[in-house]
């Protein structure tokens, strides 16, 4: 199999604080991980592509200083939402792909609510 | 520009009826196309990929480069097929672009 986990599954934080979301590939090494954001009843919006050992590639319009991504190992990538605001409230989903392949394996997502 | 278009937000069919979920893409290179499915309260998962030319759960999809389409078809829909379906295009750098998604509702 190819299982991807995310932690936490949901989090509530106060405005101005930072939140870290973890994405792990449990049974395979993922050289590339992706972070998406999904608004209610909308499709996935790619935020950034994360490669192990190098800086993440952010999509246009995504603030790299606000959404810090670290891909420290072949099985772990983290997304830190810094100085969170209510408009950052969303469903964040990560995915991972095996080396040299295009298909992605998705985590269950993290629901972030900023009050 | 790279783009994936799924023209139907919602598709409702009766059980046993044929179903076709439309997907058109725009990409100047050689496309890698996928269909992903999300069942209620489950994570997004790969349904099928065009290079495999496989049939999964009775679904097939043929890449038509002339029409730049990758429609998903099933001859006889089942209630358990009700889900959200996303067409996806992978480009260089292993980045994937998702369509807006089509919600399929199969009525008994």
XYZ file of N, CA and C in Angstrom:
669
model
N 0.816 -1.204 0.000
C 0.000 0.000 0.000
C 0.845 1.247 0.000
N 0.179 2.366 -0.005
C 0.840 3.658 0.062
C -0.029 4.552 0.935
N 0.328 4.608 2.196
C -0.498 5.322 3.162
C 0.160 6.625 3.581
N -0.644 7.660 3.585
C -0.181 8.974 4.017
C -1.039 9.423 5.196
N -0.389 9.844 6.238
C -1.139 10.307 7.408
C -0.914 11.799 7.617
N -1.862 12.415 8.278
C -1.748 13.828 8.629
C -2.101 14.000 10.096
N -1.409 14.924 10.727
C -1.704 15.207 12.125
C -1.540 16.685 12.407
N -2.460 17.321 13.067
C -3.703 16.739 13.591
C -4.786 16.652 12.512
N -5.875 16.008 12.816
C -6.983 15.935 11.863
C -7.818 17.209 11.919
N -7.813 17.857 13.078
C -8.465 19.154 13.164
C -7.804 19.959 14.276
N -7.810 21.266 14.113
C -7.189 22.128 15.100
C -7.900 23.480 15.110
N -8.066 23.993 16.302
C -8.626 25.325 16.488
C -7.553 26.174 17.159
N -7.281 27.327 16.605
C -6.275 28.187 17.216
C -6.761 29.628 17.217
N -6.113 30.431 18.031
C -6.482 31.847 18.121
C -5.731 32.648 17.077
N -6.341 33.708 16.658
C -5.729 34.593 15.679
C -4.381 35.096 16.184
N -3.379 35.044 15.323
C -2.047 35.512 15.691
C -1.093 34.413 16.104
N -1.616 33.242 16.364
C -0.751 32.127 16.748
C -0.341 31.338 15.505
N 0.593 30.400 15.702
C 1.064 29.563 14.606
C 0.630 28.119 14.814
N 0.413 27.442 13.737
C -0.044 26.052 13.784
C 0.806 25.207 12.845
N 1.215 24.045 13.322
C 2.015 23.131 12.498
C 1.207 21.891 12.165
N 1.228 21.542 10.890
C 0.539 20.336 10.420
C 1.590 19.393 9.862
N 1.517 18.124 10.270
C 2.482 17.129 9.809
C 1.874 16.210 8.762
N 2.697 15.837 7.809
C 2.294 14.894 6.766
C 3.363 13.815 6.687
N 2.945 12.576 6.853
C 3.899 11.464 6.847
C 3.506 10.391 5.840
N 4.480 9.894 5.106
C 4.259 8.713 4.285
C 4.685 7.528 5.149
N 3.746 6.636 5.399
C 3.969 5.591 6.405
C 4.715 4.365 5.882
N 4.531 4.043 4.626
C 5.129 2.797 4.149
C 5.904 2.965 2.851
N 6.265 4.197 2.547
C 7.101 4.412 1.378
C 7.857 5.726 1.548
N 8.922 5.864 0.796
C 9.693 7.096 0.836
C 9.180 8.037 -0.239
N 8.936 9.252 0.161
C 8.355 10.233 -0.745
C 9.340 11.373 -0.981
N 9.920 11.395 -2.147
C 10.829 12.499 -2.437
C 10.059 13.797 -2.677
N 8.804 13.666 -3.075
C 7.991 14.851 -3.339
C 6.678 14.775 -2.568
N 6.366 15.836 -1.879
C 5.074 15.953 -1.199
C 4.426 17.255 -1.634
N 3.127 17.265 -1.580
C 2.367 18.413 -2.036
C 1.424 18.875 -0.929
N 1.207 20.162 -0.885
C 0.252 20.727 0.064
C -0.850 21.441 -0.707
N -2.088 21.088 -0.362
C -3.250 21.669 -1.013
C -4.127 22.346 0.032
N -4.939 23.232 -0.489
C -5.955 23.864 0.338
C -7.292 23.649 -0.368
N -8.307 23.309 0.404
C -9.617 23.072 -0.192
C -10.663 23.874 0.550
N -11.337 24.743 -0.173
C -12.444 25.504 0.391
C -13.712 24.697 0.220
N -14.715 24.999 1.035
C -15.966 24.231 0.969
C -16.533 24.163 -0.439
N -16.844 22.961 -0.858
C -17.475 22.710 -2.155
C -16.614 23.192 -3.321
N -15.329 23.255 -3.118
C -14.428 23.653 -4.200
C -13.347 22.607 -4.382
N -12.621 22.748 -5.475
C -11.580 21.787 -5.777
C -10.332 22.059 -4.945
N -9.350 21.197 -5.131
C -8.094 21.374 -4.416
C -7.264 22.457 -5.092
N -6.669 23.293 -4.287
C -5.788 24.328 -4.803
C -4.374 24.017 -4.332
N -3.484 23.769 -5.274
C -2.102 23.464 -4.907
C -1.450 24.694 -4.303
N -0.870 24.512 -3.133
C -0.176 25.608 -2.466
C 1.316 25.552 -2.768
N 1.875 24.355 -2.620
C 3.323 24.246 -2.792
C 3.725 22.804 -3.022
N 4.864 22.663 -3.654
C 5.479 21.354 -3.873
C 6.727 21.283 -3.012
N 6.824 20.219 -2.250
C 7.897 20.090 -1.277
C 8.813 18.932 -1.657
N 10.081 19.232 -1.833
C 11.062 18.201 -2.156
C 12.029 18.011 -0.991
N 12.284 16.774 -0.673
C 13.141 16.460 0.466
C 14.516 17.087 0.323
N 14.895 17.821 1.342
C 16.223 18.405 1.372
C 16.382 19.707 0.619
N 15.312 20.214 0.058
C 15.423 21.489 -0.649
C 14.237 22.380 -0.319
N 14.308 23.603 -0.780
C 13.229 24.557 -0.482
C 11.985 24.199 -1.275
N 10.854 24.485 -0.674
C 9.588 24.209 -1.344
C 9.358 25.197 -2.484
N 8.617 24.742 -3.466
C 8.219 25.602 -4.585
C 6.777 26.015 -4.376
N 6.558 27.303 -4.214
C 5.231 27.813 -3.920
C 4.515 28.235 -5.200
N 3.211 28.045 -5.196
C 2.403 28.499 -6.320
C 2.201 30.008 -6.227
N 1.883 30.570 -7.353
C 1.662 32.016 -7.409
C 0.539 32.407 -6.460
N 0.792 33.447 -5.691
C -0.227 33.942 -4.774
C -0.165 33.335 -3.383
N 0.675 32.343 -3.183
C 0.814 31.731 -1.862
C 2.017 32.350 -1.160
N 1.770 32.914 0.016
C 2.839 33.600 0.749
C 3.758 32.599 1.423
N 5.000 32.550 0.979
C 5.930 31.578 1.542
C 6.313 31.886 2.985
N 6.231 33.142 3.372
C 6.562 33.490 4.756
C 5.419 33.177 5.705
N 4.259 33.015 5.145
C 3.091 32.705 5.982
C 2.898 31.194 6.094
N 3.116 30.516 5.011
C 2.953 29.065 4.973
C 4.339 28.430 4.823
N 4.934 28.133 5.969
C 6.291 27.581 5.976
C 6.246 26.066 5.791
N 6.992 25.598 4.818
C 7.011 24.168 4.536
C 8.420 23.637 4.722
N 8.494 22.535 5.451
C 9.770 21.881 5.709
C 9.642 20.406 5.365
N 10.527 19.930 4.506
C 10.514 18.516 4.118
C 11.829 17.922 4.600
N 11.845 17.609 5.885
C 13.097 17.264 6.550
C 13.591 15.858 6.254
N 12.670 14.972 5.910
C 13.087 13.598 5.640
C 12.234 13.037 4.516
N 12.536 11.841 4.095
C 11.798 11.223 2.988
C 10.400 10.764 3.392
N 10.073 10.904 4.656
C 8.748 10.479 5.095
C 7.983 11.557 5.839
N 8.528 12.757 5.931
C 7.864 13.787 6.728
C 7.988 15.158 6.081
N 6.834 15.811 5.937
C 6.802 17.206 5.524
C 5.884 17.935 6.493
N 6.227 19.151 6.833
C 5.373 19.929 7.737
C 4.987 21.250 7.101
N 3.780 21.672 7.414
C 3.262 22.968 6.977
C 2.962 23.763 8.239
N 3.592 24.913 8.379
C 3.323 25.780 9.521
C 2.621 27.039 9.040
N 1.420 27.254 9.553
C 0.687 28.470 9.245
C 1.067 29.484 10.312
N 1.789 30.517 9.928
C 2.277 31.485 10.903
C 1.315 32.660 11.034
N 1.233 33.200 12.230
C 0.374 34.352 12.504
C -0.996 34.159 11.849
N -1.637 33.100 12.240
C -2.891 32.708 11.587
C -3.980 33.765 11.737
N -4.780 33.885 10.694
C -5.936 34.785 10.702
C -7.174 33.970 10.358
N -8.336 34.478 10.688
C -9.568 33.731 10.378
C -9.682 33.322 8.910
N -9.159 34.138 8.013
C -9.254 33.773 6.593
C -8.354 32.595 6.213
N -7.485 32.189 7.141
C -6.665 30.999 6.901
C -7.434 29.724 7.234
N -8.594 29.882 7.825
C -9.414 28.718 8.158
C -9.750 27.970 6.868
N -9.470 26.693 6.870
C -9.655 25.914 5.642
C -9.351 24.449 5.927
N -9.456 23.660 4.882
C -9.096 22.250 4.946
C -7.775 22.100 4.195
N -6.763 21.646 4.891
C -5.443 21.498 4.287
C -5.153 20.011 4.069
N -4.756 19.696 2.855
C -4.529 18.302 2.487
C -3.113 18.151 1.940
N -2.454 17.093 2.369
C -1.139 16.814 1.803
C -1.217 15.542 0.968
N -0.271 15.407 0.065
C -0.162 14.180 -0.706
C 1.314 13.888 -0.935
N 1.587 12.655 -1.285
C 2.962 12.250 -1.527
C 3.001 11.343 -2.738
N 4.108 11.398 -3.439
C 4.262 10.515 -4.592
C 5.563 9.740 -4.452
N 5.537 8.528 -4.982
C 6.747 7.711 -4.974
C 7.753 8.316 -5.955
N 9.032 8.089 -5.728
C 10.039 8.632 -6.646
C 9.789 8.222 -8.085
N 9.815 9.194 -8.966
C 9.702 8.920 -10.392
C 8.300 8.653 -10.891
N 7.288 8.809 -10.030
C 5.915 8.544 -10.462
C 5.062 9.799 -10.308
N 3.959 9.824 -11.030
C 3.079 10.986 -10.989
C 1.891 10.812 -10.039
N 1.435 9.582 -9.847
C 0.226 9.454 -9.033
C 0.513 9.813 -7.579
N -0.495 10.409 -6.973
C -0.336 10.924 -5.626
C -1.213 10.153 -4.655
N -0.703 10.039 -3.439
C -1.432 9.384 -2.357
C -1.739 10.454 -1.325
N -2.989 10.564 -0.983
C -3.449 11.686 -0.185
C -3.605 11.357 1.292
N -3.323 12.363 2.105
C -3.637 12.273 3.513
C -5.120 12.561 3.727
N -5.592 12.361 4.941
C -7.021 12.566 5.230
C -7.404 14.032 5.385
N -6.406 14.910 5.453
C -6.707 16.328 5.582
C -6.711 16.811 7.025
N -6.520 18.108 7.174
C -6.545 18.769 8.487
C -7.470 19.965 8.398
N -8.461 19.992 9.263
C -9.387 21.133 9.303
C -8.830 22.158 10.282
N -8.489 23.334 9.774
C -7.972 24.421 10.610
C -9.044 25.485 10.772
N -9.329 25.823 12.015
C -10.250 26.916 12.329
C -9.519 27.942 13.164
N -9.482 29.168 12.681
C -8.810 30.252 13.390
C -9.874 31.190 13.947
N -9.851 31.343 15.250
C -10.889 32.182 15.878
C -10.370 33.574 16.213
N -1.715 27.787 -21.453
C -1.883 27.605 -20.018
C -2.380 26.182 -19.748
N -1.935 25.646 -18.622
C -2.361 24.297 -18.259
C -3.671 24.379 -17.503
N -4.628 23.623 -17.936
C -5.950 23.727 -17.328
C -6.699 22.408 -17.473
N -7.524 22.116 -16.477
C -8.414 20.954 -16.534
C -9.833 21.450 -16.324
N -10.708 21.075 -17.219
C -12.088 21.541 -17.154
C -13.037 20.361 -16.990
N -13.825 20.419 -15.953
C -14.908 19.462 -15.762
C -16.193 20.284 -15.804
N -16.919 20.219 -16.894
C -18.038 21.144 -17.099
C -19.234 20.912 -16.184
N -19.368 19.715 -15.666
C -20.544 19.408 -14.845
C -20.170 19.396 -13.371
N -20.876 20.214 -12.574
C -20.646 20.183 -11.129
C -21.356 19.005 -10.511
N -22.510 18.684 -11.071
C -23.333 17.606 -10.520
C -23.884 16.766 -11.661
N -23.809 15.451 -11.483
C -24.371 14.542 -12.455
C -25.214 13.515 -11.708
N -26.459 13.435 -12.073
C -27.382 12.537 -11.383
C -27.918 11.518 -12.383
N -27.747 10.221 -12.070
C -28.236 9.165 -12.958
C -28.927 8.102 -12.119
N -29.736 7.300 -12.782
C -30.374 6.184 -12.102
C -29.449 4.975 -12.097
N -29.603 4.165 -11.080
C -28.843 2.914 -10.963
C -29.064 2.088 -12.231
N -27.964 1.566 -12.766
C -28.047 0.754 -13.970
C -27.901 1.541 -15.257
N -27.973 2.839 -15.171
C -27.834 3.685 -16.361
C -26.351 3.921 -16.647
N -26.029 4.218 -17.920
C -24.631 4.547 -18.225
C -24.281 5.931 -17.679
N -23.021 6.109 -17.371
C -22.579 7.408 -16.850
C -21.292 7.817 -17.554
N -21.210 9.104 -17.847
C -20.001 9.662 -18.436
C -19.682 10.982 -17.751
N -18.526 11.070 -17.151
C -18.080 12.313 -16.524
C -17.051 12.940 -17.449
N -17.331 14.162 -17.852
C -16.496 14.799 -18.861
C -15.285 15.506 -18.265
N -14.194 15.437 -19.021
C -12.970 16.124 -18.626
C -12.241 16.564 -19.895
N -11.910 17.833 -19.963
C -11.089 18.354 -21.041
C -9.860 19.015 -20.448
N -8.761 18.934 -21.153
C -7.527 19.497 -20.619
C -6.870 20.399 -21.656
N -5.998 21.240 -21.149
C -5.212 22.116 -21.999
C -3.762 22.012 -21.542
N -2.924 21.478 -22.415
C -1.513 21.302 -22.074
C -0.738 21.075 -23.352
N 0.329 21.793 -23.530
C 1.081 21.728 -24.777
C 2.005 20.521 -24.850
N 2.318 19.940 -23.712
C 3.230 18.808 -23.686
C 2.480 17.487 -23.774
N 3.163 16.414 -23.417
C 2.551 15.094 -23.412
C 1.889 14.880 -22.047
N 0.578 14.749 -22.003
C -0.118 14.744 -20.706
C -0.098 13.396 -19.991
N -0.073 13.491 -18.688
C -0.302 12.326 -17.840
C -1.627 12.619 -17.134
N -2.631 11.821 -17.419
C -3.965 12.129 -16.897
C -4.448 11.067 -15.936
N -5.211 11.523 -14.950
C -5.713 10.656 -13.892
C -7.156 11.018 -13.563
N -7.838 10.049 -12.998
C -9.098 10.302 -12.326
C -8.928 9.920 -10.863
N -9.281 10.865 -9.982
C -9.288 10.614 -8.544
C -10.731 10.638 -8.065
N -11.004 9.901 -7.008
C -12.360 9.835 -6.473
C -12.314 10.072 -4.961
N -13.351 10.735 -4.486
C -13.479 10.961 -3.039
C -14.865 10.536 -2.599
N -14.946 9.411 -1.920
C -16.209 8.951 -1.368
C -16.501 9.729 -0.090
N -17.760 9.702 0.311
C -18.177 10.468 1.485
C -17.328 10.114 2.701
N -16.799 11.141 3.325
C -16.024 10.999 4.563
C -14.729 10.194 4.378
N -14.244 10.102 3.152
C -12.982 9.409 2.902
C -12.014 10.349 2.207
N -10.767 9.964 2.215
C -9.760 10.789 1.559
C -9.807 10.595 0.058
N -9.208 11.522 -0.623
C -9.088 11.439 -2.066
C -8.194 10.246 -2.427
N -8.593 9.501 -3.442
C -7.789 8.342 -3.833
C -7.771 8.204 -5.348
N -6.698 7.610 -5.825
C -6.561 7.411 -7.261
C -7.552 6.369 -7.744
N -8.260 6.672 -8.825
C -9.181 5.715 -9.429
C -8.493 5.010 -10.601
N -8.039 5.804 -11.550
C -7.303 5.197 -12.651
C -6.430 6.239 -13.350
N -5.484 5.717 -14.114
C -4.539 6.580 -14.830
C -4.553 6.187 -16.301
N -4.346 7.128 -17.180
C -4.538 6.833 -18.596
C -3.482 5.890 -19.144
N -2.290 5.925 -18.599
C -1.224 5.098 -19.163
C -1.462 3.613 -18.890
N -2.266 3.318 -17.890
C -2.481 1.920 -17.543
C -3.552 1.271 -18.406
N -4.411 2.093 -18.988
C -5.496 1.588 -19.826
C -6.278 0.496 -19.084
N -6.546 0.761 -17.837
C -7.187 -0.267 -17.009
C -8.640 0.089 -16.751
N -9.371 -0.910 -16.254
C -10.745 -0.690 -15.831
C -10.784 -0.945 -14.334
N -11.203 0.065 -13.602
C -11.273 -0.036 -12.161
C -12.717 0.166 -11.730
N -13.248 -0.784 -10.992
C -14.643 -0.711 -10.518
C -15.593 -0.494 -11.694
N -15.243 -1.004 -12.851
C -16.096 -0.880 -14.021
C -15.916 0.412 -14.787
N -15.083 1.307 -14.276
C -14.835 2.589 -14.935
C -13.674 2.483 -15.921
N -13.807 3.167 -17.035
C -12.720 3.288 -17.995
C -12.622 4.743 -18.432
N -11.460 5.104 -18.928
C -11.267 6.453 -19.458
C -10.261 6.378 -20.584
N -10.617 6.958 -21.701
C -9.727 6.955 -22.855
C -9.229 8.358 -23.136
N -7.941 8.447 -23.340
C -7.351 9.735 -23.686
C -7.555 10.000 -25.169
N -8.177 11.102 -25.495
C -8.387 11.516 -26.874
C -7.598 12.800 -27.098
N -6.414 12.649 -27.666
C -5.548 13.818 -27.831
C -6.122 14.816 -28.815
N -6.862 14.319 -29.821
C -7.439 15.230 -30.796
C -8.466 16.163 -30.178
N -9.262 15.608 -29.281
C -10.275 16.409 -28.609
C -9.800 16.909 -27.251
N -8.568 16.573 -26.899
C -7.999 16.897 -25.572
C -8.992 16.562 -24.472
N -9.461 15.334 -24.504
C -10.446 14.904 -23.514
C -9.998 13.618 -22.838
N -10.554 13.404 -21.673
C -10.254 12.195 -20.885
C -11.507 11.884 -20.069
N -12.573 11.541 -20.782
C -13.862 11.326 -20.127
C -13.885 9.982 -19.394
N -14.550 9.983 -18.257
C -14.667 8.761 -17.437
C -16.029 8.127 -17.708
N -16.036 6.816 -17.976
C -17.279 6.157 -18.355
C -17.493 4.871 -17.570
N -18.765 4.577 -17.384
C -19.141 3.293 -16.794
C -20.483 2.906 -17.404
N -20.604 1.679 -17.902
C -21.833 1.314 -18.606
C -23.066 1.179 -17.710
N -22.852 0.756 -16.461
C -23.989 0.555 -15.569
C -23.635 1.113 -14.176
N -24.172 2.257 -13.854
C -23.844 2.904 -12.589
C -24.440 2.156 -11.397
N -23.707 2.157 -10.306
C -24.159 1.555 -9.055
C -24.275 2.644 -7.982
N -25.102 2.385 -6.986
C -25.286 3.382 -5.933
C -23.973 3.704 -5.233
N -23.121 2.706 -5.092
C -21.853 2.927 -4.396
C -20.869 3.761 -5.220
N -21.233 4.076 -6.448
C -20.381 4.952 -7.263
C -20.592 6.421 -6.911
N -21.607 6.706 -6.127
C -21.871 8.101 -5.739
C -20.659 8.648 -4.995
N -20.098 9.725 -5.518
C -18.868 10.284 -4.948
C -18.518 11.551 -5.718
N -17.426 12.157 -5.302
C -16.883 13.318 -6.000
C -15.736 12.817 -6.859
N -15.738 13.187 -8.128
C -14.713 12.714 -9.053
C -13.918 13.907 -9.573
N -12.599 13.751 -9.523
C -11.717 14.813 -10.000
C -10.846 14.286 -11.135
N -10.821 15.014 -12.218
C -9.895 14.744 -13.300
C -8.616 15.526 -13.008
N -7.461 14.932 -13.276
C -6.207 15.595 -12.921
C -5.179 15.428 -14.025
N -4.394 16.475 -14.185
C -3.344 16.517 -15.212
C -2.002 16.702 -14.525
N -1.071 15.810 -14.782
C 0.268 15.962 -14.224
C 1.206 16.499 -15.284
N 1.972 17.493 -14.866
C 2.894 18.143 -15.796
C 4.330 17.958 -15.317
N 5.240 18.569 -15.979
C 6.640 18.441 -15.589
C 6.851 18.856 -14.152
N 7.758 18.211 -13.468
C 7.987 18.510 -12.066
C 7.019 17.771 -11.165
N 6.255 16.880 -11.742
C 5.317 16.037 -11.000
C 4.197 16.828 -10.347
N 3.998 18.059 -10.794
C 2.900 18.853 -10.272
C 1.602 18.384 -10.900
N 0.542 18.402 -10.130
C -0.757 17.960 -10.632
C -1.777 19.074 -10.539
N -2.506 19.252 -11.629
C -3.568 20.254 -11.676
C -4.895 19.518 -11.658
N -5.772 19.905 -10.731
C -7.056 19.248 -10.589
C -8.167 20.069 -11.218
N -9.136 19.356 -11.782
C -10.341 20.020 -12.232
C -11.208 20.371 -11.031
N -12.298 21.046 -11.312
C -13.180 21.516 -10.238
C -13.959 20.384 -9.590
N -14.021 19.248 -10.261
C -14.717 18.107 -9.694
C -16.164 18.005 -10.157
N -16.639 16.767 -10.245
C -18.038 16.487 -10.570
C -18.599 15.565 -9.504
N -19.707 15.983 -8.930
C -20.342 15.111 -7.938
C -21.310 14.192 -8.678
N -21.079 12.905 -8.555
C -21.963 11.910 -9.163
C -22.930 11.390 -8.114
N -24.185 11.429 -8.438
C -25.227 10.916 -7.542
C -25.988 9.841 -8.300
N -25.927 8.621 -7.789
C -26.621 7.519 -8.430
C -27.874 7.204 -7.617
N -29.009 7.370 -8.266
C -30.287 7.179 -7.590
C -30.761 5.744 -7.714
N -31.384 5.285 -6.657
C -31.889 3.905 -6.656
C -33.077 3.736 -7.610
